[in-house]
Tab-separated table of C-alpha atoms and ligand atoms in Angstrom:
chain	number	residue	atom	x	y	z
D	1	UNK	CA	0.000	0.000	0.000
D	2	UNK	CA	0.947	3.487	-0.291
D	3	UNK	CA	1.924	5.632	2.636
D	4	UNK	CA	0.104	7.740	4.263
D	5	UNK	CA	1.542	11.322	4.345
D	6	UNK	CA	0.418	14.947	5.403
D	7	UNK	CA	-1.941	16.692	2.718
D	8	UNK	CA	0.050	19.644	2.581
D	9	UNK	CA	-1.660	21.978	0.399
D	10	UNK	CA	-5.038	21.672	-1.989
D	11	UNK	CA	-3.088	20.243	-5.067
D	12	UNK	CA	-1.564	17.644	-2.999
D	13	UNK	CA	-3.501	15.162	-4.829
D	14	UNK	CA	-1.419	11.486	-4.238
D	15	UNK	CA	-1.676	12.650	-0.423
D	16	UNK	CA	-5.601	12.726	-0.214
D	17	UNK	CA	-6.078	9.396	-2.370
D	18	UNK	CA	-3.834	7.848	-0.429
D	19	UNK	CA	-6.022	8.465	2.027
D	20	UNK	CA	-9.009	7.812	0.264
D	21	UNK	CA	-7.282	4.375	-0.555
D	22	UNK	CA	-7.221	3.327	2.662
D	23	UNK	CA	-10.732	4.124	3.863
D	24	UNK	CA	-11.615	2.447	0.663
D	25	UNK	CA	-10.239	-0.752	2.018
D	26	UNK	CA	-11.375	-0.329	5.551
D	27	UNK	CA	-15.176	0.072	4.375
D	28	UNK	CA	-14.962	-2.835	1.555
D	29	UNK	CA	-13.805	-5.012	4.338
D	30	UNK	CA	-15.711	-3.740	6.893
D	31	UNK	CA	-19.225	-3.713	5.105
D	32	UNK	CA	-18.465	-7.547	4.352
D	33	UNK	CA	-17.241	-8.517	8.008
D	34	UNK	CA	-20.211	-6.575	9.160
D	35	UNK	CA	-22.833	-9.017	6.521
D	36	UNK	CA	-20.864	-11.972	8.050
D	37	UNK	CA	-19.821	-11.658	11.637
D	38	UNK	CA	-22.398	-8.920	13.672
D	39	UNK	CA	-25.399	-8.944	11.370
D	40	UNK	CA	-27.745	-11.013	12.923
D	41	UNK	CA	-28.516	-13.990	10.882
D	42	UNK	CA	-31.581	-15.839	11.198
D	43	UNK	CA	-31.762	-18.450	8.627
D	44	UNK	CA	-28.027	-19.372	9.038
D	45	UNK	CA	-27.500	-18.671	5.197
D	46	UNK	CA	-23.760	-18.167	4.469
D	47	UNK	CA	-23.852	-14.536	3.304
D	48	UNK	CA	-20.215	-14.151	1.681
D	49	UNK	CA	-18.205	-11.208	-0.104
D	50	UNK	CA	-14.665	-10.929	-1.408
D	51	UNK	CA	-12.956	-8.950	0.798
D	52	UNK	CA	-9.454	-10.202	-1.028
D	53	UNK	CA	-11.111	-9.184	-4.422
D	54	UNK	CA	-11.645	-5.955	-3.091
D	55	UNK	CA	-8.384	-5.245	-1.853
D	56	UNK	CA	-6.525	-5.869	-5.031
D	57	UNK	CA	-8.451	-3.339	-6.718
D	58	UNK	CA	-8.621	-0.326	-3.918
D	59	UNK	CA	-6.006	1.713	-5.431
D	60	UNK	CA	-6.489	1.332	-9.444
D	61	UNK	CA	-10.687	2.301	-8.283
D	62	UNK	CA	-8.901	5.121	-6.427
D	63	UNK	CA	-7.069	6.440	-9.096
D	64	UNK	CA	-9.540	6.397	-11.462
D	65	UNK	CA	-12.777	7.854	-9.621
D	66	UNK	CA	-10.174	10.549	-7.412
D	67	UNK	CA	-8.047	11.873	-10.114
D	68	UNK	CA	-9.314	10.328	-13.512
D	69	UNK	CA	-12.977	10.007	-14.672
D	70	UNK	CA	-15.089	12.716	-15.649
D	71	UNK	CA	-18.789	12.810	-14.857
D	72	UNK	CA	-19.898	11.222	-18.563
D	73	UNK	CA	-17.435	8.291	-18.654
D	74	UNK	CA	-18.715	5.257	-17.436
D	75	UNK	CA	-17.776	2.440	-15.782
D	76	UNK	CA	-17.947	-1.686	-15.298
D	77	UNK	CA	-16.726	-2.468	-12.020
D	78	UNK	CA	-15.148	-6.157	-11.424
D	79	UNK	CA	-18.612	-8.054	-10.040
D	80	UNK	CA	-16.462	-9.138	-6.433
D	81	UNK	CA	-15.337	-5.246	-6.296
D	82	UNK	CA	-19.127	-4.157	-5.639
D	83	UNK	CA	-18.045	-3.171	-1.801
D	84	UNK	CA	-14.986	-0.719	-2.978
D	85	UNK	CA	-17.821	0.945	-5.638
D	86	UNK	CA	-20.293	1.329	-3.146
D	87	UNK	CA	-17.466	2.502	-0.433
D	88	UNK	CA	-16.529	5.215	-3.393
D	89	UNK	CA	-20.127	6.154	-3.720
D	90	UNK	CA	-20.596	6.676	0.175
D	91	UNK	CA	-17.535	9.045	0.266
D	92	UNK	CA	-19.288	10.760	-2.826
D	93	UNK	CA	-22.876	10.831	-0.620
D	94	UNK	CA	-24.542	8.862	-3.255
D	95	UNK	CA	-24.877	5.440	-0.904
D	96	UNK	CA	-26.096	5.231	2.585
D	97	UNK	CA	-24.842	3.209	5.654
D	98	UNK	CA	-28.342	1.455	6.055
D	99	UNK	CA	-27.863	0.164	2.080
D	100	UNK	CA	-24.097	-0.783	3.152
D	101	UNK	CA	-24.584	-2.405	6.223
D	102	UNK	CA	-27.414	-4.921	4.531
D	103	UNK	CA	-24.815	-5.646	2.092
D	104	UNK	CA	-26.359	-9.016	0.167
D	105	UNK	CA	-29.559	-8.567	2.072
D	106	UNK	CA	-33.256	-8.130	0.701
D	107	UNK	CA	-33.514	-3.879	0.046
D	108	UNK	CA	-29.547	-3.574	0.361
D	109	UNK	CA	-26.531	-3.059	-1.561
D	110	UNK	CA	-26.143	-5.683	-3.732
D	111	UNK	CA	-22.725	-7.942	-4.158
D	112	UNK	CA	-22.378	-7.321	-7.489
D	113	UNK	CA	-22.971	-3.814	-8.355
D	114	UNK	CA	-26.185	-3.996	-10.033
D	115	UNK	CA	-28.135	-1.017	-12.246
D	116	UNK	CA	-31.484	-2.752	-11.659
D	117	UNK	CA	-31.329	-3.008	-7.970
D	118	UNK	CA	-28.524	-0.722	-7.141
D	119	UNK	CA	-30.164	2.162	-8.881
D	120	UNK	CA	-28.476	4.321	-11.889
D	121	UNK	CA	-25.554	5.249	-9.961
D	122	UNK	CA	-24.170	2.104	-10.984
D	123	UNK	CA	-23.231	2.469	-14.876
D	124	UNK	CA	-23.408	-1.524	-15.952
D	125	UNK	CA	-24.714	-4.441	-13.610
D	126	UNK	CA	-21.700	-6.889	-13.771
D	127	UNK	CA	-22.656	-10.099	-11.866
D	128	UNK	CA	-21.655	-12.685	-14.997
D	129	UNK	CA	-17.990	-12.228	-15.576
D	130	UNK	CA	-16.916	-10.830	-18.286
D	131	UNK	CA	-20.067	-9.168	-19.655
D	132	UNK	CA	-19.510	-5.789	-18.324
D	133	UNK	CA	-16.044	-5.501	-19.743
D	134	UNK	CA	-17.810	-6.095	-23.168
D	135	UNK	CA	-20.272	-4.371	-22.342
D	136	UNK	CA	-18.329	-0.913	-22.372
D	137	UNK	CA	-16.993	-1.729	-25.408
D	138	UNK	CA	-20.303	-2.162	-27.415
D	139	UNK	CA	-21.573	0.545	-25.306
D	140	UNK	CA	-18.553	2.957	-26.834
D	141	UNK	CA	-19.905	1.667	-30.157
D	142	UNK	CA	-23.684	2.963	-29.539
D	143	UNK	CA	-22.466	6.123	-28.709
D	144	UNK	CA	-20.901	6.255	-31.807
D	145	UNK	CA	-23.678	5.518	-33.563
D	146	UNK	CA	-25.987	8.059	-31.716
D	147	UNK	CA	-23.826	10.831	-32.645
D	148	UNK	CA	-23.223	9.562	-36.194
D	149	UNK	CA	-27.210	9.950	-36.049
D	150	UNK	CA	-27.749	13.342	-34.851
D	151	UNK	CA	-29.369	11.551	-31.592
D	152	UNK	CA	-27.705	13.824	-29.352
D	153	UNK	CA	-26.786	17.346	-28.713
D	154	UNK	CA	-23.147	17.209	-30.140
D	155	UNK	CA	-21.806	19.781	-27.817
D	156	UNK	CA	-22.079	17.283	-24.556
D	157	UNK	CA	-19.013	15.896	-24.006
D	158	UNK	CA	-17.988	12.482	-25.294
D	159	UNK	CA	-17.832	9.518	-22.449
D	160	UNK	CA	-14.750	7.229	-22.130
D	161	UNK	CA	-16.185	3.593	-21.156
D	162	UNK	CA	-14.120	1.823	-18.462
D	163	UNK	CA	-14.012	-1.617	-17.714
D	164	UNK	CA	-12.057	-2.243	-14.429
D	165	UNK	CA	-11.657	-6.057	-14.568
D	166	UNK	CA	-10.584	-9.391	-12.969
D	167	UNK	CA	-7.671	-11.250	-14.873
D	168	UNK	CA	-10.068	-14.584	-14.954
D	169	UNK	CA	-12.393	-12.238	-16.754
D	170	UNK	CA	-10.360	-12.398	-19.657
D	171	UNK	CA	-11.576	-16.442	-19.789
D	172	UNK	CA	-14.919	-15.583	-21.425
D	173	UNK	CA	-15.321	-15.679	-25.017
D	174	UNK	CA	-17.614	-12.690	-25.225
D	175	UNK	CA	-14.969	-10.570	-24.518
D	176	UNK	CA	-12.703	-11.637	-27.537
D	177	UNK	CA	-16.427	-11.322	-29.437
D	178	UNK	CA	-16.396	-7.893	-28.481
D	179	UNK	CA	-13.019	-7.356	-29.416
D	180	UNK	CA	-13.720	-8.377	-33.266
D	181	UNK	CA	-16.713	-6.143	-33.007
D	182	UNK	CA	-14.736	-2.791	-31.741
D	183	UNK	CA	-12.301	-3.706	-34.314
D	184	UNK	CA	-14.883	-3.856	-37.117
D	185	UNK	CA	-16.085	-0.618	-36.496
D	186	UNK	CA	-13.224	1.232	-35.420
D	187	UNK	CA	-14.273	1.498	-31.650
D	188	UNK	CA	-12.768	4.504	-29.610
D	189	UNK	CA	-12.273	5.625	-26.115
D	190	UNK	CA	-12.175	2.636	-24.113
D	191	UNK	CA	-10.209	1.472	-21.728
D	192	UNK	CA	-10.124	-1.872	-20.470
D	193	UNK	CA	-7.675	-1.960	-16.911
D	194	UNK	CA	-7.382	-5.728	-15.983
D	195	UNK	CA	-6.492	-6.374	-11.804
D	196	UNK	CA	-3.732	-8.679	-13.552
D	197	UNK	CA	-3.297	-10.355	-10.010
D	198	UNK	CA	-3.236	-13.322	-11.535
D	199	UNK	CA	-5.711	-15.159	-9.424
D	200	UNK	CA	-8.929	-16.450	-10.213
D	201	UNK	CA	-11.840	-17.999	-7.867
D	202	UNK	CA	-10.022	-21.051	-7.452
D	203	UNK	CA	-6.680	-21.396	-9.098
D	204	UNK	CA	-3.095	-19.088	-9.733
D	205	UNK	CA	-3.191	-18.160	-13.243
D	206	UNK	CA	-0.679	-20.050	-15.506
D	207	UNK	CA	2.302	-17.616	-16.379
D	208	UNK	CA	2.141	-18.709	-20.148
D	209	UNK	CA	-0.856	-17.256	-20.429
D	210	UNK	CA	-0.762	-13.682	-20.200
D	211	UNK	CA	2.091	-13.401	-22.506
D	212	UNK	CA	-0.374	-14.310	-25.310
D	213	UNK	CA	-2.971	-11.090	-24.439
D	214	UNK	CA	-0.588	-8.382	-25.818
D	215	UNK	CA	-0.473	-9.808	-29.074
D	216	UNK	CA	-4.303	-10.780	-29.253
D	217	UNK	CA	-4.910	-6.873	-28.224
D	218	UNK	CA	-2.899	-5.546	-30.382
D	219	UNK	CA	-4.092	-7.224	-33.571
D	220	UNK	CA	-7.535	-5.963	-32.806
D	221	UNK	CA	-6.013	-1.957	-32.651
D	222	UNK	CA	-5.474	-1.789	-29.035
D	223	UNK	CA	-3.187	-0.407	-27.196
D	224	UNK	CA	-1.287	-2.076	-24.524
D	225	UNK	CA	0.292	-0.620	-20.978
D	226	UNK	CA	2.059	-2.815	-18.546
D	227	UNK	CA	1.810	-1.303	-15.386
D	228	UNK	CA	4.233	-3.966	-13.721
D	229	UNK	CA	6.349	-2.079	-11.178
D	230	UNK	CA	5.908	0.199	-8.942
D	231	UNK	CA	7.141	3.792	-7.924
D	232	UNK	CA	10.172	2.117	-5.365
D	233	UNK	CA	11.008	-0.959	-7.316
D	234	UNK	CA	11.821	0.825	-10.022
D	235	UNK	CA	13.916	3.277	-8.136
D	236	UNK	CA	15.492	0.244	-6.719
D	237	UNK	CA	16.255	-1.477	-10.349
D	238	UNK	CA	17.826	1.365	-11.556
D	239	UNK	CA	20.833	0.837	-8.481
D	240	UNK	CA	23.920	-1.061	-9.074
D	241	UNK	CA	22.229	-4.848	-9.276
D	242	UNK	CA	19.072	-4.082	-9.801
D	243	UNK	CA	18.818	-5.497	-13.261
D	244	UNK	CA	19.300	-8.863	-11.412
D	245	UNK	CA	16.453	-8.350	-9.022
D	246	UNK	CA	14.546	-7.500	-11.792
D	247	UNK	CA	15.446	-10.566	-13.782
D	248	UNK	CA	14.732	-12.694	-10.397
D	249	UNK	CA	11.039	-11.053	-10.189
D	250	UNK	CA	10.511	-11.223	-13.685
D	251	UNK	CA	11.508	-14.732	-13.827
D	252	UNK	CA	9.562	-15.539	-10.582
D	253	UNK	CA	6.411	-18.250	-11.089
D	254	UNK	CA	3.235	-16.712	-10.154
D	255	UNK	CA	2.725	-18.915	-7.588
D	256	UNK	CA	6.118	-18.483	-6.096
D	257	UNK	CA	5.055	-14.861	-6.194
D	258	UNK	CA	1.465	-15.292	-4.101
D	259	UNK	CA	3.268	-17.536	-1.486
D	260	UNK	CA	6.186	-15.294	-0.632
D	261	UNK	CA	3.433	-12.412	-0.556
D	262	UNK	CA	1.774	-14.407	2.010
D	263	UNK	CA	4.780	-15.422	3.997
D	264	UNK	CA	5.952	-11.912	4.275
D	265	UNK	CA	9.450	-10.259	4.229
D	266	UNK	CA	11.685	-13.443	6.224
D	267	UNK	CA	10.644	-15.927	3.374
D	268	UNK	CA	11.348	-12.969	0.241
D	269	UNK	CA	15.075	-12.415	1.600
D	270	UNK	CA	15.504	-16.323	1.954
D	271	UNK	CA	14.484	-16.713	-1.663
D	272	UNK	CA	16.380	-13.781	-3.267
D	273	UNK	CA	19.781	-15.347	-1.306
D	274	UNK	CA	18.663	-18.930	-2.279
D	275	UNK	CA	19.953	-17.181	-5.604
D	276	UNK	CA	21.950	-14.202	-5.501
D	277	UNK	CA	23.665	-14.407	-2.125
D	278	UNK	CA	26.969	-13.185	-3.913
D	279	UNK	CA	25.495	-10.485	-6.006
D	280	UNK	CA	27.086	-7.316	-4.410
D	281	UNK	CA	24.500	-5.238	-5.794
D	282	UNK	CA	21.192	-7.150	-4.984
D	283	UNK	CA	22.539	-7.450	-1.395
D	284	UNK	CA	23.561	-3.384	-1.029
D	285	UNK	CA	19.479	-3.188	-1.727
D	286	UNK	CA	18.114	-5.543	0.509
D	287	UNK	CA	20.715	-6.017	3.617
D	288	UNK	CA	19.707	-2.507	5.075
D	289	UNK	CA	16.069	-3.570	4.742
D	290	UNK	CA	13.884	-4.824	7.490
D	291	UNK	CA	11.861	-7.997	6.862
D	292	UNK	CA	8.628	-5.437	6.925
D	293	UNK	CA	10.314	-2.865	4.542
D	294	UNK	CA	11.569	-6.219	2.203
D	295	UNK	CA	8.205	-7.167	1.850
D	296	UNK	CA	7.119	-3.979	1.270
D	297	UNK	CA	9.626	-3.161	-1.618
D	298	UNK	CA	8.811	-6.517	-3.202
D	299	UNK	CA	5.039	-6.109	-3.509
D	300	UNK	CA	5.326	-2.776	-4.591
D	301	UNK	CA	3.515	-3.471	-8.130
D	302	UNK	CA	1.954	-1.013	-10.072
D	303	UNK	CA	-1.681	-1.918	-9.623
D	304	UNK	CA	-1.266	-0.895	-6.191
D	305	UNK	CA	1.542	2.300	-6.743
D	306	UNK	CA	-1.326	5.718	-7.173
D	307	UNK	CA	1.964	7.405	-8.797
D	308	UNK	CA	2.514	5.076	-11.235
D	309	UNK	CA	-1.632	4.309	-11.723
D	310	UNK	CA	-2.040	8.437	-12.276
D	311	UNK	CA	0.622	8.898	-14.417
D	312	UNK	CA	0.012	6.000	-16.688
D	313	UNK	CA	-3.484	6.859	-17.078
D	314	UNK	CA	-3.175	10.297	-16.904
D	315	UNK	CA	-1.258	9.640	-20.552
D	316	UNK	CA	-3.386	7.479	-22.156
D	317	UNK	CA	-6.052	10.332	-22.040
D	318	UNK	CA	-4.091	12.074	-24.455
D	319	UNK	CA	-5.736	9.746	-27.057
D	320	UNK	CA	-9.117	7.791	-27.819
D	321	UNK	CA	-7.190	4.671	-29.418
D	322	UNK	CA	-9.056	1.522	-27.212
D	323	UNK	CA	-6.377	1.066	-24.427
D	324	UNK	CA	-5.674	-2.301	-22.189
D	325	UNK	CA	-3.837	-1.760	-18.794
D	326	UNK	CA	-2.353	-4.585	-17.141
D	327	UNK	CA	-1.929	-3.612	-13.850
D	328	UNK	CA	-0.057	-6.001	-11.902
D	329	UNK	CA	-1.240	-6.507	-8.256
D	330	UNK	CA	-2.022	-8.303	-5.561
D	331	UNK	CA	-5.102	-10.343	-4.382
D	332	UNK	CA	-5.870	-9.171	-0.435
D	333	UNK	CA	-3.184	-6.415	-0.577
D	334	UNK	CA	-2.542	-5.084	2.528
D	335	UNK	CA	-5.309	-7.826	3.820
D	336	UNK	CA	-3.725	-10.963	6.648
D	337	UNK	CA	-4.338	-13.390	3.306
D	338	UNK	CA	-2.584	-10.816	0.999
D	339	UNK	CA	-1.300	-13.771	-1.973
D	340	UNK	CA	-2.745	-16.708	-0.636
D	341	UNK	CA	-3.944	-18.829	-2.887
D	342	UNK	CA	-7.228	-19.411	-1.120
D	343	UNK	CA	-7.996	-16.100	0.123
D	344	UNK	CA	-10.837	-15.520	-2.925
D	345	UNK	CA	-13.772	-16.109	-0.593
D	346	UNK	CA	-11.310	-16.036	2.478
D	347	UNK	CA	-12.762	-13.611	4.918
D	348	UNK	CA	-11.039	-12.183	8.141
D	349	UNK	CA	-11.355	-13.776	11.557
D	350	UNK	CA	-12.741	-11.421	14.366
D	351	UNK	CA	-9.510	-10.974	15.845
D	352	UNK	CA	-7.890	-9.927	12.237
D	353	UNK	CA	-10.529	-7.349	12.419
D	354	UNK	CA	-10.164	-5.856	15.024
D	355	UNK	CA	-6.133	-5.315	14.922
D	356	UNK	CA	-6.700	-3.928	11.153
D	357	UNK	CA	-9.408	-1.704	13.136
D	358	UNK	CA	-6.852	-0.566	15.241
D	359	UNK	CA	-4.145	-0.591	12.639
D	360	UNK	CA	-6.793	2.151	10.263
D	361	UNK	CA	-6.935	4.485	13.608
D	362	UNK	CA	-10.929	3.460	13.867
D	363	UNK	CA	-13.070	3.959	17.002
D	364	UNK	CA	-15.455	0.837	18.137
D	365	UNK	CA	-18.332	1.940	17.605
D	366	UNK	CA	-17.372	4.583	14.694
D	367	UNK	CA	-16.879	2.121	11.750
D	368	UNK	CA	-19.424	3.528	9.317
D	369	UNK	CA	-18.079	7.144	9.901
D	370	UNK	CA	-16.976	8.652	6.318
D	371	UNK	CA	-13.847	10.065	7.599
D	372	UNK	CA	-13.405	8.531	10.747
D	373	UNK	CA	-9.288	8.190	11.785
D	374	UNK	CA	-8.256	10.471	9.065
D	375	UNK	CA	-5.844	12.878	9.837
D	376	UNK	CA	-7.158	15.575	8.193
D	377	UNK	CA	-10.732	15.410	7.380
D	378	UNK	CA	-11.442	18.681	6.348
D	379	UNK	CA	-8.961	18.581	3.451
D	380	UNK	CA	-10.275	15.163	2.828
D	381	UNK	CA	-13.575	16.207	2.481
D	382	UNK	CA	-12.914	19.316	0.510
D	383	UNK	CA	-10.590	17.267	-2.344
D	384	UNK	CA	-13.502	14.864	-2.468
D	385	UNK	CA	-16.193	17.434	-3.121
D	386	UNK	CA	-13.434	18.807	-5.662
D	387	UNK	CA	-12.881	15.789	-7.698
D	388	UNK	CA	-14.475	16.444	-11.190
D	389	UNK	CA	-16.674	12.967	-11.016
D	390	UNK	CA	-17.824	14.290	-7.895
D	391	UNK	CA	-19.884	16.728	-10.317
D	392	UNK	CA	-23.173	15.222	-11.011
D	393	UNK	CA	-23.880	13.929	-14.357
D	394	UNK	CA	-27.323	15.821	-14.446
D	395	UNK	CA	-29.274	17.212	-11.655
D	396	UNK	CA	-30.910	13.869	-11.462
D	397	UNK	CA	-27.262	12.453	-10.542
D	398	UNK	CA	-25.751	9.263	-13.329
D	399	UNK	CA	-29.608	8.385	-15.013
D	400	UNK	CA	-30.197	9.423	-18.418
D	401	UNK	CA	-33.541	9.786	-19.362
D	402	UNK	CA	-34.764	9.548	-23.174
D	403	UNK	CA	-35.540	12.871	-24.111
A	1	TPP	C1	-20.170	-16.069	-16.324
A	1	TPP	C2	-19.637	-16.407	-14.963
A	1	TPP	N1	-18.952	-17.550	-14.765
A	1	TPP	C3	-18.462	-17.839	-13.547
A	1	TPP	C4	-18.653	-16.985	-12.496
A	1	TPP	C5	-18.082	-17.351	-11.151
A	1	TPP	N2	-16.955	-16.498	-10.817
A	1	TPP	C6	-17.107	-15.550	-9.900
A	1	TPP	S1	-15.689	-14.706	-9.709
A	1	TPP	C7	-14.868	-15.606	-10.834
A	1	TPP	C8	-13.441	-15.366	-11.156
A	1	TPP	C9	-12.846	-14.305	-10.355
A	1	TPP	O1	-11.531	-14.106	-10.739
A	1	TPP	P1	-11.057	-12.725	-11.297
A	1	TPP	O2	-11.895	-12.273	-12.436
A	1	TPP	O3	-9.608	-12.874	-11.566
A	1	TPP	O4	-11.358	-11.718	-10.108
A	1	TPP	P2	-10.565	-11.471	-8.746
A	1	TPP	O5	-11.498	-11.902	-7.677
A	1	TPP	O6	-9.298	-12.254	-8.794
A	1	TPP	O7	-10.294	-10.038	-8.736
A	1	TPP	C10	-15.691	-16.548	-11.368
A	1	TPP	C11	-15.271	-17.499	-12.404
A	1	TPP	C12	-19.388	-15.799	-12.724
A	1	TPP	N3	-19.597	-14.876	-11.772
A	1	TPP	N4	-19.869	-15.517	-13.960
A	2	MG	MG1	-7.984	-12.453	-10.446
């Protein structure tokens, strides 16, 4: 995760959403321990969420609604990332704490954001995987077609369609459908930014893969970013040896990857020696290092780095050719299961709750509270209100009427 530093003046943008990032996680979490473990539950019905889903997508959904979208462009949300979405609508007062706390009850927010029962501030309803990441793309295509037609008042400004997406949504065939489609008629302005954390419900992704995506994007007119490493990995491959640590991490299976992740900072330095124990270079970077501060620098992908996430996406606005991230990150980042391979319906115990409670400065008692343990809520609240999708879409907030 990012860390959390003083908001020193209004522009100080990465301060706030780092901020924002972590409140995002707390409430996710919290809205889906809440459904779980205090809820009262009188038919016994396991009620579920994806608090690990969540957390790998906290801070690419926090660079994108904080810094990125505009009030037109709309969005497919990942269906397990419904908690994060309805977290960001909270901070944005467009979702209550009654509708949060009966998360996946009759009359409450729904765990999959859905249009039909969540209301219009939810752009697509993305339950089946894979359909709303089409779905932007034909949607791109119809507005296309509406302005070809004179169906609209040209001056409004064009939307960009998002979908944010799992990896294991890239499994379903009407996605590559959709791609044939876009490419057939030219499709423009939309992104599609995949949580590559290349885990699925049940299974680590095979590495051979993902290697075959680029290609298959590309030959449809796409553009593709690899948003691999982060802000301090980088700055630590550019140091005498680094090249080597980057081979090692580059060369590292997936599932090596997760289970070092889980295991923390003691079992990363015991593999990187396994290998390069006499590489004078690798060990200048990681002997000063505590086990905490290894584990941080290793994880440090870009799907979780809001420098990196801004800056890449801040560039791709500069043009409407269809663009696919791959945002490398983590499934349960900054989570107890953070990389395990089970932890895609893992849930936190009581106890895990409470210390990550205490560990987000939150009151028992307070949980709910928008800006509860921030630092500096006032600034907080004032970039939020600031935030240009904070500006309603029309005075009847994200529904479009027909005329
Ligand atoms: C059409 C369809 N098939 C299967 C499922 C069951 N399912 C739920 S989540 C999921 C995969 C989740 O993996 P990923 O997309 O990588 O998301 P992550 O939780 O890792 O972010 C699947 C197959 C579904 N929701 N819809
Ligand atoms: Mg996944």
């Amino acid at each position: 995760m990012n860390e959390i530093r003083p908001i020193k003046s209004e522009c100080d943008t990465l301060a706030a959403m780092t901020a924002i990032e972590r409140k995002l996680l707390w409430l996710s979490a919290w809205m889906i321990h809440n459904a779980n473990h205090l809820r009262p539950n009188r038919d016994g019905m396991k009620v579920g969420g994806h608090q690990a889903s969540c957390a790998s997508v906290t801070s690419i959904m926090t660079a994108l609604y904080f810094d990125i979208l505009r009030p037109q462009d709309r969005v497919a949300v990942k269906p397990h990332a419904g908690p994060v979405l309805h977290a960001i609508n909270y901070l944005l007062g467009r979702q209550t704490v009654e509708k949060m706390a009966g998360l996946r009850q009759f009359g409450g927010a729904q765990a999959y954001p859905s249009r039909a029962k969540d209301g219009t501030e939810i752009d697509f309803s993305t339950g089946s995987v894979g359909l709303g990441v089409a779905l932007t793309s034909f949607a791109s295509m119809m507005q296309d077609y509406v302005r070809a037609h004179g169906m609209v008042d040209q001056a409004s400004p064009r939307a960009r369609h998002i979908a944010i997406a799992g990896d294991a949504e890239l499994d379903e065939g009407n996605i590559y459908e959709a791609l044939l489609e876009g490419w057939k008629h030219d499709v423009r302005d939309v992104w599609w930014v995949v949580d590559y954390n290349r885990q699925s419900l049940d299974s680590v992704m095979p590495d051979r893969l993902f290697g075959r995506f680029e290609g298959l994007f590309k030959d449809m007119g796409w553009r593709v970013v690899q948003l691999k490493y982060g802000k301090k990995l980088e700055a630590a491959f550019a140091r005498p040896g680094g090249s080597s640590l980057r081979g090692w991490i580059d060369e590292c299976p997936n599932s090596t990857y997760s289970a070092l992740t889980f295991q923390g900072g003691a079992a990363w330095r015991q593999a990187i020696l396994a290998d390069m124990a006499k590489s004078r270079g690798v060990r200048a970077i990681i002997d000063p290092l505590s086990d905490a501060e290894l584990g941080s620098l290793m994880t440090n992908l870009a799907g979780h780095d809001l420098e990196a996430l801004t800056e890449a996406f801040r560039a791709a606005t500069k043009s409407d050719q269809p663009t696919c991230f791959l945002a490398y990150t983590i499934k349960g980042m900054g989570l107890p299961f953070a990389g395990h391979k089970d932890n895609h319906a893992g849930m936190m115990t009581v106890d895990q709750m409470s210390e990550f409670r205490t560990q987000m400065n939150v009151r028992p008692g307070h949980e709910w509270e928008r800006w509860e343990g921030m630092a500096q809520p006032q600034a907080l609240q004032r970039f939020v209100a600031g935030v240009p999708f904070a500006t309603p879409l029309t005075p009847h907030g994200r529904r479009m009427d027909a005329a």
